[in-house]
Structures are given as C-alpha cells and as structure tokens.
PDB file of C-alpha atoms in Angstrom:
ATOM      1  CA  LYS A 171      13.008   6.731  15.723  1.00 80.00           C
ATOM      2  CA  THR A 172       9.763   5.631  15.050  1.00 89.00           C
ATOM      3  CA  ARG A 173       7.690   7.002  12.252  1.00 95.00           C
ATOM      4  CA  ARG A 174       3.771   7.020  11.000  1.00 96.00           C
ATOM      5  CA  VAL A 175       3.341   6.136   7.562  1.00 98.00           C
ATOM      6  CA  GLY A 176      -0.266   7.135   6.106  1.00 98.00           C
ATOM      7  CA  ARG A 177      -0.945   5.193   2.537  1.00 98.00           C
ATOM      8  CA  PHE A 178      -4.146   6.776   1.117  1.00 97.00           C
ATOM      9  CA  HIS A 179      -5.925   5.573  -1.986  1.00 95.00           C
ATOM     10  CA  SER A 180      -6.912   8.959  -3.185  1.00 94.00           C
ATOM     11  CA  ALA A 181      -5.409  12.726  -2.464  1.00 95.00           C
ATOM     12  CA  GLN A 182      -8.699  13.596  -1.371  1.00 93.00           C
ATOM     13  CA  GLN A 183      -8.501  11.507   1.934  1.00 95.00           C
ATOM     14  CA  ILE A 184      -5.214  13.602   2.866  1.00 96.00           C
ATOM     15  CA  THR A 185      -6.699  16.083   5.228  1.00 95.00           C
ATOM     16  CA  GLU A 186      -4.609  18.817   7.193  1.00 94.00           C
ATOM     17  CA  SER A 187      -4.708  16.983  10.085  1.00 94.00           C
ATOM     18  CA  ALA A 188      -3.691  13.691   8.334  1.00 95.00           C
ATOM     19  CA  ARG A 189      -0.567  15.775   7.134  1.00 95.00           C
ATOM     20  CA  GLU A 190       0.281  16.929  10.772  1.00 95.00           C
ATOM     21  CA  PHE A 191      -0.288  13.256  12.148  1.00 96.00           C
ATOM     22  CA  PHE A 192       1.967  11.496   9.576  1.00 97.00           C
ATOM     23  CA  ASP A 193       5.532  11.778   9.314  1.00 97.00           C
ATOM     24  CA  LEU A 194       5.363  10.102   5.776  1.00 98.00           C
ATOM     25  CA  VAL A 195       2.390  10.228   3.182  1.00 98.00           C
ATOM     26  CA  PHE A 196       1.920   8.069   0.154  1.00 98.00           C
ATOM     27  CA  LEU A 197      -0.293   7.851  -2.756  1.00 98.00           C
ATOM     28  CA  PRO A 198      -0.668   5.272  -5.437  1.00 97.00           C
ATOM     29  CA  LEU A 199       1.890   5.750  -8.377  1.00 97.00           C
ATOM     30  CA  ASP A 200      -0.927   6.807 -10.880  1.00 95.00           C
ATOM     31  CA  GLY A 201      -2.565   9.327  -8.357  1.00 95.00           C
ATOM     32  CA  PHE A 202       0.668  11.069  -6.954  1.00 97.00           C
ATOM     33  CA  ASP A 203       0.542  14.611  -6.206  1.00 94.00           C
ATOM     34  CA  THR A 204       2.595  17.087  -4.346  1.00 94.00           C
ATOM     35  CA  ASN A 205       0.392  16.331  -1.324  1.00 92.00           C
ATOM     36  CA  ALA A 206       2.621  13.134  -0.862  1.00 97.00           C
ATOM     37  CA  ASP A 207       6.053  12.202  -0.178  1.00 98.00           C
ATOM     38  CA  GLY A 208       6.055   9.239  -1.934  1.00 98.00           C
ATOM     39  CA  PHE A 209       4.235   6.531  -4.071  1.00 98.00           C
ATOM     40  CA  VAL A 210       3.203   3.025  -3.997  1.00 98.00           C
ATOM     41  CA  MET A 211       4.156   0.882  -6.906  1.00 98.00           C
ATOM     42  CA  PRO A 212       1.041  -0.984  -8.338  1.00 96.00           C
ATOM     43  CA  PRO A 213       1.421  -4.791  -7.617  1.00 94.00           C
ATOM     44  CA  VAL A 214       1.389  -5.967 -11.237  1.00 95.00           C
ATOM     45  CA  ILE A 215       3.017  -4.243 -14.220  1.00 95.00           C
ATOM     46  CA  PHE A 216       2.732  -6.064 -17.590  1.00 94.00           C
ATOM     47  CA  ASP A 217       5.340  -5.428 -20.223  1.00 93.00           C
ATOM     48  CA  SER A 218       2.713  -3.701 -22.170  1.00 95.00           C
ATOM     49  CA  GLU A 219       2.163  -1.353 -18.967  1.00 95.00           C
ATOM     50  CA  ARG A 220       6.028  -0.851 -18.333  1.00 94.00           C
ATOM     51  CA  GLU A 221       6.385   2.302 -20.345  1.00 96.00           C
ATOM     52  CA  ARG A 222       3.412   4.079 -18.917  1.00 96.00           C
ATOM     53  CA  ALA A 223       4.737   3.043 -15.345  1.00 96.00           C
ATOM     54  CA  GLU A 224       8.102   4.435 -16.008  1.00 97.00           C
ATOM     55  CA  ARG A 225       6.392   7.655 -17.240  1.00 97.00           C
ATOM     56  CA  LEU A 226       4.685   7.940 -14.125  1.00 97.00           C
ATOM     57  CA  VAL A 227       7.665   7.078 -11.927  1.00 97.00           C
ATOM     58  CA  GLU A 228       9.486  10.069 -13.706  1.00 97.00           C
ATOM     59  CA  SER A 229       6.740  12.488 -13.057  1.00 97.00           C
ATOM     60  CA  ALA A 230       6.321  11.551  -9.373  1.00 97.00           C
ATOM     61  CA  CYS A 231      10.216  12.216  -9.003  1.00 96.00           C
ATOM     62  CA  GLU A 232       9.922  15.391 -10.863  1.00 96.00           C
ATOM     63  CA  SER A 233       6.967  16.598  -8.513  1.00 96.00           C
ATOM     64  CA  GLY A 234       9.115  15.769  -5.380  1.00 96.00           C
ATOM     65  CA  ALA A 235       8.589  12.168  -4.687  1.00 97.00           C
ATOM     66  CA  ARG A 236      11.265  10.999  -2.176  1.00 97.00           C
ATOM     67  CA  TYR A 237      10.268   7.503  -1.344  1.00 98.00           C
ATOM     68  CA  ALA A 238       8.679   4.451  -3.101  1.00 98.00           C
ATOM     69  CA  ILE A 239       6.963   1.498  -1.701  1.00 98.00           C
ATOM     70  CA  VAL A 240       7.881  -1.375  -3.756  1.00 98.00           C
ATOM     71  CA  THR A 241       5.512  -4.227  -4.139  1.00 97.00           C
ATOM     72  CA  ASN A 242       7.324  -6.760  -6.757  1.00 94.00           C
ATOM     73  CA  LEU A 243      10.886  -7.698  -7.131  1.00 93.00           C
ATOM     74  CA  GLY A 244      10.634  -6.913 -11.124  1.00 92.00           C
ATOM     75  CA  GLN A 245      10.307  -3.139 -10.150  1.00 95.00           C
ATOM     76  CA  ILE A 246      13.737  -2.911  -8.138  1.00 95.00           C
ATOM     77  CA  GLU A 247      15.428  -2.404 -11.569  1.00 94.00           C
ATOM     78  CA  LEU A 248      13.203   0.053 -12.922  1.00 94.00           C
ATOM     79  CA  LEU A 249      13.230   2.355  -9.979  1.00 96.00           C
ATOM     80  CA  LYS A 250      17.075   2.177  -9.470  1.00 94.00           C
ATOM     81  CA  ARG A 251      17.439   3.196 -13.162  1.00 95.00           C
ATOM     82  CA  ILE A 252      14.784   5.954 -13.388  1.00 95.00           C
ATOM     83  CA  ALA A 253      15.040   7.423  -9.742  1.00 94.00           C
ATOM     84  CA  PRO A 254      18.390   6.360  -8.220  1.00 94.00           C
ATOM     85  CA  GLU A 255      18.186   8.700  -5.274  1.00 95.00           C
ATOM     86  CA  ILE A 256      14.689   7.631  -4.275  1.00 96.00           C
ATOM     87  CA  GLU A 257      14.410   5.757  -1.059  1.00 97.00           C
ATOM     88  CA  LEU A 258      13.045   2.442  -1.239  1.00 97.00           C
ATOM     89  CA  ILE A 259      10.509   0.548   0.992  1.00 98.00           C
ATOM     90  CA  ALA A 260       9.518  -3.167   0.708  1.00 98.00           C
ATOM     91  CA  ASP A 261       5.875  -3.817   0.916  1.00 98.00           C
ATOM     92  CA  PHE A 262       4.110  -6.322   2.974  1.00 97.00           C
ATOM     93  CA  ARG A 263       3.463  -8.128  -0.293  1.00 96.00           C
ATOM     94  CA  PHE A 264       6.918  -9.616  -0.005  1.00 96.00           C
ATOM     95  CA  ASN A 265       5.636 -11.705   2.762  1.00 96.00           C
ATOM     96  CA  VAL A 266       8.849 -11.055   4.814  1.00 97.00           C
ATOM     97  CA  GLY A 267       8.473 -13.188   7.951  1.00 96.00           C
ATOM     98  CA  ASN A 268      12.035 -14.039   9.097  1.00 97.00           C
ATOM     99  CA  SER A 269      15.632 -11.967   9.472  1.00 96.00           C
ATOM    100  CA  TYR A 270      17.202 -13.564   6.563  1.00 96.00           C
ATOM    101  CA  SER A 271      14.471 -12.285   4.231  1.00 96.00           C
ATOM    102  CA  LEU A 272      14.676  -8.937   5.746  1.00 97.00           C
ATOM    103  CA  GLY A 273      18.444  -8.877   5.466  1.00 96.00           C
ATOM    104  CA  PHE A 274      18.038  -9.444   1.550  1.00 95.00           C
ATOM    105  CA  PHE A 275      16.158  -6.346   1.266  1.00 96.00           C
ATOM    106  CA  GLU A 276      18.678  -4.406   3.246  1.00 95.00           C
ATOM    107  CA  ASP A 277      21.442  -5.599   1.332  1.00 95.00           C
ATOM    108  CA  MET A 278      19.579  -4.273  -1.547  1.00 93.00           C
ATOM    109  CA  GLY A 279      19.566  -1.066  -0.226  1.00 93.00           C
ATOM    110  CA  PHE A 280      15.961  -0.832   1.193  1.00 96.00           C
ATOM    111  CA  GLU A 281      15.506   1.759   3.788  1.00 94.00           C
ATOM    112  CA  SER A 282      12.820  -0.454   5.847  1.00 96.00           C
ATOM    113  CA  VAL A 283      10.634  -3.596   5.224  1.00 98.00           C
ATOM    114  CA  VAL A 284       6.810  -3.904   6.191  1.00 98.00           C
ATOM    115  CA  LEU A 285       6.686  -7.511   7.527  1.00 98.00           C
ATOM    116  CA  SER A 286       4.136  -9.932   6.631  1.00 96.00           C
ATOM    117  CA  ALA A 287       0.726  -9.115   7.738  1.00 94.00           C
ATOM    118  CA  GLU A 288       0.250 -12.670   8.997  1.00 93.00           C
ATOM    119  CA  LEU A 289       2.782 -12.339  11.844  1.00 95.00           C
ATOM    120  CA  THR A 290       1.818 -11.972  15.366  1.00 93.00           C
ATOM    121  CA  LEU A 291       3.783  -9.563  17.631  1.00 93.00           C
ATOM    122  CA  PRO A 292       6.187 -12.037  19.170  1.00 94.00           C
ATOM    123  CA  GLN A 293       7.216 -13.218  15.794  1.00 96.00           C
ATOM    124  CA  MET A 294       7.836  -9.494  14.719  1.00 96.00           C
ATOM    125  CA  ARG A 295       9.741  -9.210  17.675  1.00 95.00           C
ATOM    126  CA  ASP A 296      12.239 -11.834  16.614  1.00 96.00           C
ATOM    127  CA  ILE A 297      13.163 -10.458  13.243  1.00 96.00           C
ATOM    128  CA  LYS A 298      16.137  -8.167  13.254  1.00 94.00           C
ATOM    129  CA  GLY A 299      16.485  -5.166  11.208  1.00 92.00           C
ATOM    130  CA  ALA A 300      14.449  -1.923  10.083  1.00 92.00           C
ATOM    131  CA  LYS A 301      11.118  -3.403  10.256  1.00 96.00           C
ATOM    132  CA  ALA A 302       7.987  -1.856   9.854  1.00 97.00           C
ATOM    133  CA  ALA A 303       4.356  -3.260  10.185  1.00 97.00           C
ATOM    134  CA  ILE A 304       0.686  -2.395   9.198  1.00 96.00           C
ATOM    135  CA  VAL A 305      -1.218  -1.172  12.212  1.00 96.00           C
ATOM    136  CA  TYR A 306      -4.470  -0.024  10.507  1.00 97.00           C
ATOM    137  CA  GLY A 307      -6.250  -0.868   7.242  1.00 96.00           C
ATOM    138  CA  ARG A 308      -8.100  -3.350   5.201  1.00 96.00           C
ATOM    139  CA  ILE A 309      -5.332  -5.946   3.614  1.00 96.00           C
ATOM    140  CA  PRO A 310      -5.566  -6.743   0.069  1.00 95.00           C
ATOM    141  CA  LEU A 311      -6.857 -10.321  -0.575  1.00 95.00           C
ATOM    142  CA  MET A 312      -6.874 -10.713  -4.216  1.00 93.00           C
ATOM    143  CA  THR A 313      -5.718  -8.868  -7.372  1.00 94.00           C
ATOM    144  CA  LEU A 314      -8.176  -9.319 -10.327  1.00 93.00           C
ATOM    145  CA  GLU A 315      -7.394  -8.685 -14.070  1.00 92.00           C
ATOM    146  CA  LYS A 316     -11.138  -8.809 -14.861  1.00 86.00           C
ATOM    147  CA  CYS A 317     -13.044  -5.656 -14.102  1.00 86.00           C
ATOM    148  CA  VAL A 318     -15.257  -7.291 -11.530  1.00 88.00           C
ATOM    149  CA  ILE A 319     -17.009  -3.993 -10.562  1.00 89.00           C
ATOM    150  CA  LYS A 320     -18.338  -4.012 -13.903  1.00 89.00           C
ATOM    151  CA  GLU A 321     -19.749  -7.566 -13.645  1.00 87.00           C
ATOM    152  CA  LEU A 322     -21.458  -6.561 -10.368  1.00 87.00           C
ATOM    153  CA  TYR A 323     -23.002  -3.172 -11.486  1.00 89.00           C
ATOM    154  CA  GLY A 324     -22.710  -3.303 -15.107  1.00 88.00           C
ATOM    155  CA  ASP A 325     -20.724  -0.998 -17.456  1.00 84.00           C
ATOM    156  CA  LYS A 326     -22.306   2.645 -16.937  1.00 83.00           C
ATOM    157  CA  ARG A 327     -23.254   2.117 -13.061  1.00 89.00           C
ATOM    158  CA  GLY A 328     -20.019   0.168 -12.493  1.00 87.00           C
ATOM    159  CA  CYS A 329     -17.705   3.125 -13.485  1.00 86.00           C
ATOM    160  CA  GLU A 330     -19.769   5.574 -11.061  1.00 86.00           C
ATOM    161  CA  VAL A 331     -19.614   3.175  -8.164  1.00 86.00           C
ATOM    162  CA  CYS A 332     -15.945   2.769  -8.727  1.00 84.00           C
ATOM    163  CA  SER A 333     -15.154   6.402  -8.835  1.00 82.00           C
ATOM    164  CA  ARG A 334     -16.707   6.774  -5.609  1.00 81.00           C
ATOM    165  CA  GLY A 335     -15.023   3.730  -4.206  1.00 79.00           C
ATOM    166  CA  LYS A 336     -18.019   2.320  -3.324  1.00 83.00           C
ATOM    167  CA  ALA A 337     -17.883  -1.029  -4.959  1.00 92.00           C
ATOM    168  CA  GLU A 338     -18.156  -4.369  -3.020  1.00 93.00           C
ATOM    169  CA  MET A 339     -18.725  -8.143  -3.015  1.00 92.00           C
ATOM    170  CA  LYS A 340     -20.573 -10.121  -0.340  1.00 92.00           C
ATOM    171  CA  ASP A 341     -19.856 -13.874   0.505  1.00 91.00           C
ATOM    172  CA  ARG A 342     -22.581 -16.246   1.345  1.00 93.00           C
ATOM    173  CA  ARG A 343     -21.994 -15.609   5.044  1.00 93.00           C
ATOM    174  CA  GLY A 344     -22.997 -12.095   4.496  1.00 93.00           C
ATOM    175  CA  PHE A 345     -19.235 -10.507   4.855  1.00 94.00           C
ATOM    176  CA  VAL A 346     -18.946  -7.411   2.603  1.00 94.00           C
ATOM    177  CA  PHE A 347     -15.552  -7.080   0.928  1.00 96.00           C
ATOM    178  CA  PRO A 348     -14.633  -3.406  -0.669  1.00 95.00           C
ATOM    179  CA  VAL A 349     -13.276  -3.757  -4.210  1.00 95.00           C
ATOM    180  CA  VAL A 350     -11.107  -0.594  -5.327  1.00 93.00           C
ATOM    181  CA  ARG A 351      -9.304   0.115  -8.537  1.00 91.00           C
ATOM    182  CA  GLU A 352      -5.563  -0.428  -9.259  1.00 92.00           C
ATOM    183  CA  PHE A 353      -3.376   0.665 -12.199  1.00 92.00           C
ATOM    184  CA  PRO A 354      -4.246   0.687 -14.791  1.00 89.00           C
ATOM    185  CA  HIS A 355      -7.872  -0.883 -14.632  1.00 86.00           C
ATOM    186  CA  ARG A 356      -7.418  -3.808 -12.273  1.00 92.00           C
ATOM    187  CA  ASN A 357      -9.382  -4.532  -9.077  1.00 94.00           C
ATOM    188  CA  ILE A 358      -8.003  -5.313  -5.660  1.00 95.00           C
ATOM    189  CA  VAL A 359     -10.539  -7.029  -3.216  1.00 96.00           C
ATOM    190  CA  LEU A 360      -9.901  -5.833   0.343  1.00 96.00           C
ATOM    191  CA  ASN A 361     -10.652  -7.755   3.635  1.00 96.00           C
ATOM    192  CA  SER A 362     -14.111  -7.444   4.865  1.00 95.00           C
ATOM    193  CA  LEU A 363     -12.701  -5.896   8.278  1.00 94.00           C
ATOM    194  CA  PRO A 364      -9.653  -3.737   8.869  1.00 94.00           C
ATOM    195  CA  THR A 365      -6.520  -4.724  10.832  1.00 93.00           C
ATOM    196  CA  GLN A 366      -6.148  -2.683  13.894  1.00 93.00           C
ATOM    197  CA  MET A 367      -3.098  -2.596  15.999  1.00 91.00           C
ATOM    198  CA  SER A 368      -2.780   1.178  16.393  1.00 84.00           C
ATOM    199  CA  ASP A 369      -3.599   0.848  20.180  1.00 88.00           C
ATOM    200  CA  ARG A 370      -0.697  -1.452  20.664  1.00 91.00           C
ATOM    201  CA  GLU A 371       2.148   1.209  20.774  1.00 90.00           C
ATOM    202  CA  ASN A 372       3.962  -0.474  23.928  1.00 92.00           C
ATOM    203  CA  GLU A 373       3.953  -3.797  22.126  1.00 93.00           C
ATOM    204  CA  LEU A 374       5.138  -2.412  18.914  1.00 94.00           C
ATOM    205  CA  LEU A 375       7.823  -0.661  20.500  1.00 93.00           C
ATOM    206  CA  ALA A 376       8.760  -3.453  22.529  1.00 93.00           C
ATOM    207  CA  ALA A 377       8.804  -5.709  19.223  1.00 94.00           C
ATOM    208  CA  GLY A 378      11.346  -3.197  17.852  1.00 94.00           C
ATOM    209  CA  VAL A 379       8.872  -2.201  15.150  1.00 95.00           C
ATOM    210  CA  THR A 380      10.193   1.339  13.618  1.00 92.00           C
ATOM    211  CA  ASP A 381       7.529   2.475  11.175  1.00 95.00           C
ATOM    212  CA  ARG A 382       3.619   2.134  11.640  1.00 96.00           C
ATOM    213  CA  HIS A 383       1.711   1.825   8.306  1.00 97.00           C
ATOM    214  CA  PHE A 384      -1.793   2.862   7.986  1.00 97.00           C
ATOM    215  CA  LEU A 385      -3.746   1.817   4.953  1.00 97.00           C
ATOM    216  CA  PHE A 386      -6.607   3.824   3.959  1.00 97.00           C
ATOM    217  CA  THR A 387      -8.617   2.727   1.080  1.00 95.00           C
ATOM    218  CA  THR A 388     -12.492   3.062   1.598  1.00 92.00           C
ATOM    219  CA  GLU A 389     -12.327   5.742   4.372  1.00 93.00           C
ATOM    220  CA  SER A 390     -13.760   8.936   3.702  1.00 90.00           C
ATOM    221  CA  ALA A 391     -11.577  12.144   4.482  1.00 91.00           C
ATOM    222  CA  ARG A 392     -13.606  12.632   7.671  1.00 90.00           C
ATOM    223  CA  GLU A 393     -13.200   8.883   8.733  1.00 90.00           C
TER     224      GLU A 393
END
C-alpha cells in the first residue's frame, strides 16, 4: 500500500484539504501539535539541548504522536527509550543508496526509509525494502549554527523576517535560497528550486516506492 506523507514546517500550513489528501502529516518536533500524526527530529541535537529534546518527545507522544522521522543515528536510543511504541522512519539525511544500508535500518526496526534525494528512479528501483522518496519539496542544503538571518537582516528585522518564513540568500548568479529556522535556533538553507516528482506516479510504482514524502517549507497554506 502506498502512502502520501506531508511534512510541514508549521501547523498554519496544514489546511483541511491537506489533512484529507495526506495519509500521514508531520510537523517539526518543537512545533508538534494534534494536527499531525508524527514529528520530524531536528538534524542536530547537542548534549546541552538533549534534555529539552527529550521533554519535547515526551510531550509529543502524550499529545498523540505515533510516528517519528529520525534524522541522526544518535536519536535512535533516545526515541526507543522515551517512546518505545513509536514507529520510526529513517530520513533522507541518512543518504541511503543501496539495499544493504536500507536493510540496516529495517533490522533496527524502522518502518520505512526515505532514500537519498540524489538517486534516480532506476537506482531507486534496484533497492530492495520498504523504501520511500521525496516527490516534492526544497531539499535542505546546509545546516548553520550561526543565525545567518540576523546577519542578513539585522537583529530586529531578522526576527520579524524569520517569523514570516521570508528569509533568503542570493548567490552571485541571482539564484535565491530560502533560509528557515531549525531547533533550537539554527538555520537551514534550502535549495533554490523544489524537487518535483509528484507527476511520476507510474514510474514510482514501477520502482517499488511505497511512501511519497512532500516537504513544505516556505509555501503558504494556499500554495
């Protein structure tokens, strides 16, 4: 059975039609609410942030979270200890590109694995197991420890631009790269253009891809 998975940057993006369209809805760990079925773990958790992350996992599970998208190997022990009943999905950040690495996650009890965003459809087809793929969305390119939004816009305006999700960087060729906040106050630089494979349903089925992940970051609720 195939599933459509919507991963949203904020609860305000989750419309009524989105809830009807997607089989599973995810929000970031620090933004989880009852609109979602699960949460996406932040890609970086320092030791000093671990206690807060654990409290957020406990809170999300108490609020009904049933799934967690894992973005880092170090999170597996944390989740299995705090939320042993939660179903785990391995994120594209693990860069899984063959059957052996997918089998590693299956052996660890993961329900599905999002394949590397760099793979072609024929390469996806050759991988065996419960595989998922990103079919729409801006792929994260870089995680920044420093708040580049404040560097670009200044302290006061930076926070306002950040809260509206409108921060961006432009390279020397004029390509615009959106910048969004990540737990607890990091920045994620997103690709200038979204990946788009949602019109390749037949090819995805032929490649044996079971789950289709849609990443919504800077999109408005209307979009």
